Short mmCIF file of C-alpha atoms in Angstrom, two decimals:
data_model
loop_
_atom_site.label_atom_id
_atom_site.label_comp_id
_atom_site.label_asym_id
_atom_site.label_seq_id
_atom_site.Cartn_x
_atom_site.Cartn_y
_atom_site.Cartn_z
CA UNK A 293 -38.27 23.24 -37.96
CA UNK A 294 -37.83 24.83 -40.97
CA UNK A 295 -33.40 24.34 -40.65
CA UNK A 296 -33.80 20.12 -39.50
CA UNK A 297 -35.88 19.88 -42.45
CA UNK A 298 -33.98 21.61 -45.10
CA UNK A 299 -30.77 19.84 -43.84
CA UNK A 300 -33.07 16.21 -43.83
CA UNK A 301 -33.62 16.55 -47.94
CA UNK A 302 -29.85 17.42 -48.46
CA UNK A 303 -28.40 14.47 -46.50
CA UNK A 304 -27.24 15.80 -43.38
CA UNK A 305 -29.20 14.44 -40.28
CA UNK A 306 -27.32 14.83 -37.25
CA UNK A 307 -29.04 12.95 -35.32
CA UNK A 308 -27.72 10.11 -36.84
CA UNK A 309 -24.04 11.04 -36.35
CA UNK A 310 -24.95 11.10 -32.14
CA UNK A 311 -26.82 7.77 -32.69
CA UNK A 312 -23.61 6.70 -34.75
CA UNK A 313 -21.36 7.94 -32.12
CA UNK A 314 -23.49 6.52 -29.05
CA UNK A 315 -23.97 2.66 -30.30
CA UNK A 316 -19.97 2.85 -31.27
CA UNK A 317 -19.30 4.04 -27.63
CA UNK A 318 -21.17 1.45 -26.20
CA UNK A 319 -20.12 -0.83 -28.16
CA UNK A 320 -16.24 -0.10 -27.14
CA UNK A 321 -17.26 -0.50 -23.73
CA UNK A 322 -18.64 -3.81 -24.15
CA UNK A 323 -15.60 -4.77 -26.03
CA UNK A 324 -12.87 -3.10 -23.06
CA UNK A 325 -15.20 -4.83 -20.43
CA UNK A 326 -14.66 -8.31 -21.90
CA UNK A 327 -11.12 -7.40 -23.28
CA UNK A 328 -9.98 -6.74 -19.38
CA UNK A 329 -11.47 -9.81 -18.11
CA UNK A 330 -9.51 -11.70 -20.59
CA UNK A 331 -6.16 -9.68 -19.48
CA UNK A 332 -7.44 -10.57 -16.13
CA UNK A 333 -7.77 -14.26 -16.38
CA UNK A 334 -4.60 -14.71 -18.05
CA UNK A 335 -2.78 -12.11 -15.37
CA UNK A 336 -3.97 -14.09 -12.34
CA UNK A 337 -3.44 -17.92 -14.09
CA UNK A 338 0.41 -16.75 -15.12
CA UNK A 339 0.79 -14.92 -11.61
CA UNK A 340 -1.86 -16.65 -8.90
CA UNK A 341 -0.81 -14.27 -6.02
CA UNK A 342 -2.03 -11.30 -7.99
CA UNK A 343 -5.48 -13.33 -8.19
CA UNK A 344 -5.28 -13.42 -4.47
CA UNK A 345 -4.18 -9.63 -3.91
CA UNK A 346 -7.07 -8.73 -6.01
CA UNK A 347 -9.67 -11.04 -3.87
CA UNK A 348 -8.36 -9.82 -0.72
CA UNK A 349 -8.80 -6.02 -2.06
CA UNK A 350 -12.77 -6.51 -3.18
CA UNK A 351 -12.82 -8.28 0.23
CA UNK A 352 -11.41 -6.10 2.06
CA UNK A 353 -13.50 -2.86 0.56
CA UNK A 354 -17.07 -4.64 0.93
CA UNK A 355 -16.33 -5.78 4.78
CA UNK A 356 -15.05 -1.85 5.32
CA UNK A 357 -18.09 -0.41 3.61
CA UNK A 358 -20.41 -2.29 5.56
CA UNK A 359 -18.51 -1.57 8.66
CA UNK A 360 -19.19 1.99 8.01
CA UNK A 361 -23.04 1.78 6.86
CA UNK A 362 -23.09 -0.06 10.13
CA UNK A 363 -21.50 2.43 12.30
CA UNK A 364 -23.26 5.78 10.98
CA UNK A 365 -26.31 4.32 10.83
CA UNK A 366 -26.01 3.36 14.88
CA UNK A 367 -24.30 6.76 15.27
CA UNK A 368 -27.26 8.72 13.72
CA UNK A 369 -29.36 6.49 16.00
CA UNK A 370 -27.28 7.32 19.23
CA UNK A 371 -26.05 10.77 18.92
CA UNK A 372 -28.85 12.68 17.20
CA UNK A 373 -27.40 15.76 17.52
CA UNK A 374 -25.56 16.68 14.87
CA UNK A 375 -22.89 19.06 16.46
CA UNK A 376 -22.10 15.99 18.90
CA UNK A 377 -21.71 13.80 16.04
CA UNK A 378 -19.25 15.82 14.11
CA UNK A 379 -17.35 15.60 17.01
CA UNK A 380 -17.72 12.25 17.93
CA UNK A 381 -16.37 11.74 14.01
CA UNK A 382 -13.65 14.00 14.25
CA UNK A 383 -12.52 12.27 17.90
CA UNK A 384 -12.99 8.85 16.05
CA UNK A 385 -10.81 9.51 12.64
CA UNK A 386 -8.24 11.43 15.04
CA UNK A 387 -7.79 7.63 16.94
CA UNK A 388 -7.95 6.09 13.12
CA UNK A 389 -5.13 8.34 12.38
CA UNK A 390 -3.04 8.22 15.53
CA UNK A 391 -3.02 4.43 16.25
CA UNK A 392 -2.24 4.29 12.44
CA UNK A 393 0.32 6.40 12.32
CA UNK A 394 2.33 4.61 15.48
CA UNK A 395 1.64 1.24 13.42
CA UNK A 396 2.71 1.84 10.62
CA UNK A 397 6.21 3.59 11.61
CA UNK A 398 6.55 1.91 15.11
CA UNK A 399 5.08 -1.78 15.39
CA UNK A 400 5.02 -2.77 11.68
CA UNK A 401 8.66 -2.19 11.33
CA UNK A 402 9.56 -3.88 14.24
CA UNK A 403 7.11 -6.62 13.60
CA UNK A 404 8.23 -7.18 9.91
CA UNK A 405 12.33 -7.96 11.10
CA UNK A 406 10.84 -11.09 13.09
CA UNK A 407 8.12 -12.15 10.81
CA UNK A 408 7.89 -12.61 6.82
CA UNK A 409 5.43 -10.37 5.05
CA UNK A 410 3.82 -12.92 3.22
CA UNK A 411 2.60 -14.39 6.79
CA UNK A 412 1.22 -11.11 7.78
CA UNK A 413 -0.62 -10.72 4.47
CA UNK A 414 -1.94 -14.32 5.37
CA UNK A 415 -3.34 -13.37 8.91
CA UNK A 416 -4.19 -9.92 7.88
CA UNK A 417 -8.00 -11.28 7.76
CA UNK A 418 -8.02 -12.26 11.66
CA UNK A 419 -8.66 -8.87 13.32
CA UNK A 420 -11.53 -7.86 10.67
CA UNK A 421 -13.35 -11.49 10.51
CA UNK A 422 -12.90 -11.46 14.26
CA UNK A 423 -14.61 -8.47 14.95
CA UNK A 424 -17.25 -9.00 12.33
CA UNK A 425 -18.12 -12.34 14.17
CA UNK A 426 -17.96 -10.71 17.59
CA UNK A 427 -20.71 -8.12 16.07
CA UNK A 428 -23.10 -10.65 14.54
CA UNK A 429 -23.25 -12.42 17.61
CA UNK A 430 -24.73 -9.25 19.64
CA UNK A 431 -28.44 -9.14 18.59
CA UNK A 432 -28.19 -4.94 18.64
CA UNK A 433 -24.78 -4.27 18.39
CA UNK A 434 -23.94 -1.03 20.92
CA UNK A 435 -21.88 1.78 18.92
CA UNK A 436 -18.73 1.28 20.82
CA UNK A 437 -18.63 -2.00 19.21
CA UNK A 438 -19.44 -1.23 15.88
CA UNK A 439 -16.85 1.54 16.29
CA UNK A 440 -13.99 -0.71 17.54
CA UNK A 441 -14.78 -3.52 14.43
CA UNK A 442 -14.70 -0.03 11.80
CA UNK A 443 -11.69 1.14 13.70
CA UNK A 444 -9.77 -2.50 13.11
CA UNK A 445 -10.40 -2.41 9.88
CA UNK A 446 -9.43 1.28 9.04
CA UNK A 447 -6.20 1.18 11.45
CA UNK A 448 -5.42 -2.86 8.98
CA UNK A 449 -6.01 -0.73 5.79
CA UNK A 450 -4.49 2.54 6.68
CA UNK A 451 -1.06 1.31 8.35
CA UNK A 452 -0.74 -2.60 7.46
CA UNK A 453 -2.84 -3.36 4.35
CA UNK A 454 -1.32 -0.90 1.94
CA UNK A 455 2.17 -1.71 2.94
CA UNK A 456 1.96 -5.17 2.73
CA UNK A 457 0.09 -5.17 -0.78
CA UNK A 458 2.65 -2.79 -2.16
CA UNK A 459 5.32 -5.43 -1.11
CA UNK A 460 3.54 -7.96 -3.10
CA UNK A 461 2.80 -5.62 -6.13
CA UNK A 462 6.33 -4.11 -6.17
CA UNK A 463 8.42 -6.75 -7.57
CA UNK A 464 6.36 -8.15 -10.17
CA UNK A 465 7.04 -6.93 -14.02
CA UNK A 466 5.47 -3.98 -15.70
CA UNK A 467 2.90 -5.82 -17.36
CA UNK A 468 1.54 -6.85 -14.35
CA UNK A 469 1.72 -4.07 -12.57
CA UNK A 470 -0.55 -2.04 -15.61
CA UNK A 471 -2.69 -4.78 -15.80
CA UNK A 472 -3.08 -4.62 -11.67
CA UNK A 473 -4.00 -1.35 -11.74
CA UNK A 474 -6.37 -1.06 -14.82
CA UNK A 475 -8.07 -4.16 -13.44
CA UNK A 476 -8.77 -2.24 -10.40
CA UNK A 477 -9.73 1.01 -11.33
CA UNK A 478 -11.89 -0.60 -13.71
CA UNK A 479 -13.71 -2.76 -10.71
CA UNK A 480 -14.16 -0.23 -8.90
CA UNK A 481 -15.63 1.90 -11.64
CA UNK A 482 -18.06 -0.69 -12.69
CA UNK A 483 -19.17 -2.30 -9.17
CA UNK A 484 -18.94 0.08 -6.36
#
């Protein structure tokens, strides 16, 4: 056009300044990508358990996402209509919430004046890897199945998971802590 051109002869092209703007924005993404890995290495070689927390969390999220792929893809299969599987969700999350709920204020208190939380963050992987096994040993895994390993591992995150990692993450310095967290969001951002 008649504008782009005039504005061409007289120096001002703005398509360069978005072309400017674009290769300097990816370009400061590059740089905070490798600048957090950095932070990261050091974080986990000054404070190991942190390395382990952060492990156990990726872990953790990939075994529950499959879980669920697993079990809505065998509850589409089952319950086709989809009326009956609202409910059967809604009766499922309900038990997620309820046996939750009693664990986390009931048995985990109790359990935690006998045993040390660092032992219960050490077993935590039992249930889930137990479960998991159990289910690749069936050659077509029935739903109730499927549901029970999903339900283990949303009852661990909801009620003992979260408590446990926030006893580990508590104490440690600020630094750590904002390092912890940034590292996190910024997995999660970029991988999942």
């Amino acid at each position: 056009t008649h504008t782009h051109t005039h504005n061409k002869q007289h120096g001002f092209d703005p398509t360069d300044e978005i072309k400017k703007k674009t290769k300097s924005k990816q370009t400061s993404q590059k740089e905070k990508s490798q600048n957090m890995i950095t932070k990261a290495n050091n974080l986990f070689q000054r404070v190991p358990t942190l390395g382990a927390l952060f492990c156990e969390v990726l872990t953790f999220q990939s075994l529950a996402t499959m879980l669920n792929v697993c079990m809505v893809t065998k509850l589409k299969d089952d319950v086709v209509n989809d009326g009956d599987r609202a409910a059967w969700n809604g009766k499922f999350y309900a038990y997620v919430n309820g046996i939750s709920g009693l664990f986390q204020f009931v048995v985990l208190p109790l359990f935690l004046k006998k045993v040390e939380p660092k032992w219960i963050w050490r077993l935590m992987p039992i249930i889930p890897m137990g479960c998991s096994l159990f289910q690749c040993l069936q050659v077509d895994p029935s739903l109730s199945i499927l549901a029970f390993s999903f339900l283990a591992a949303k009852i661990m995150d909801y009620s003992l998971r979260n408590v446990v990692n926030e006893m580990v993450y508590v104490p440690l310095d600020f630094e750590s802590r904002y390092v912890v967290s940034e590292l996190v969001f910024w997995s999660f951002m970029y991988f999942f």
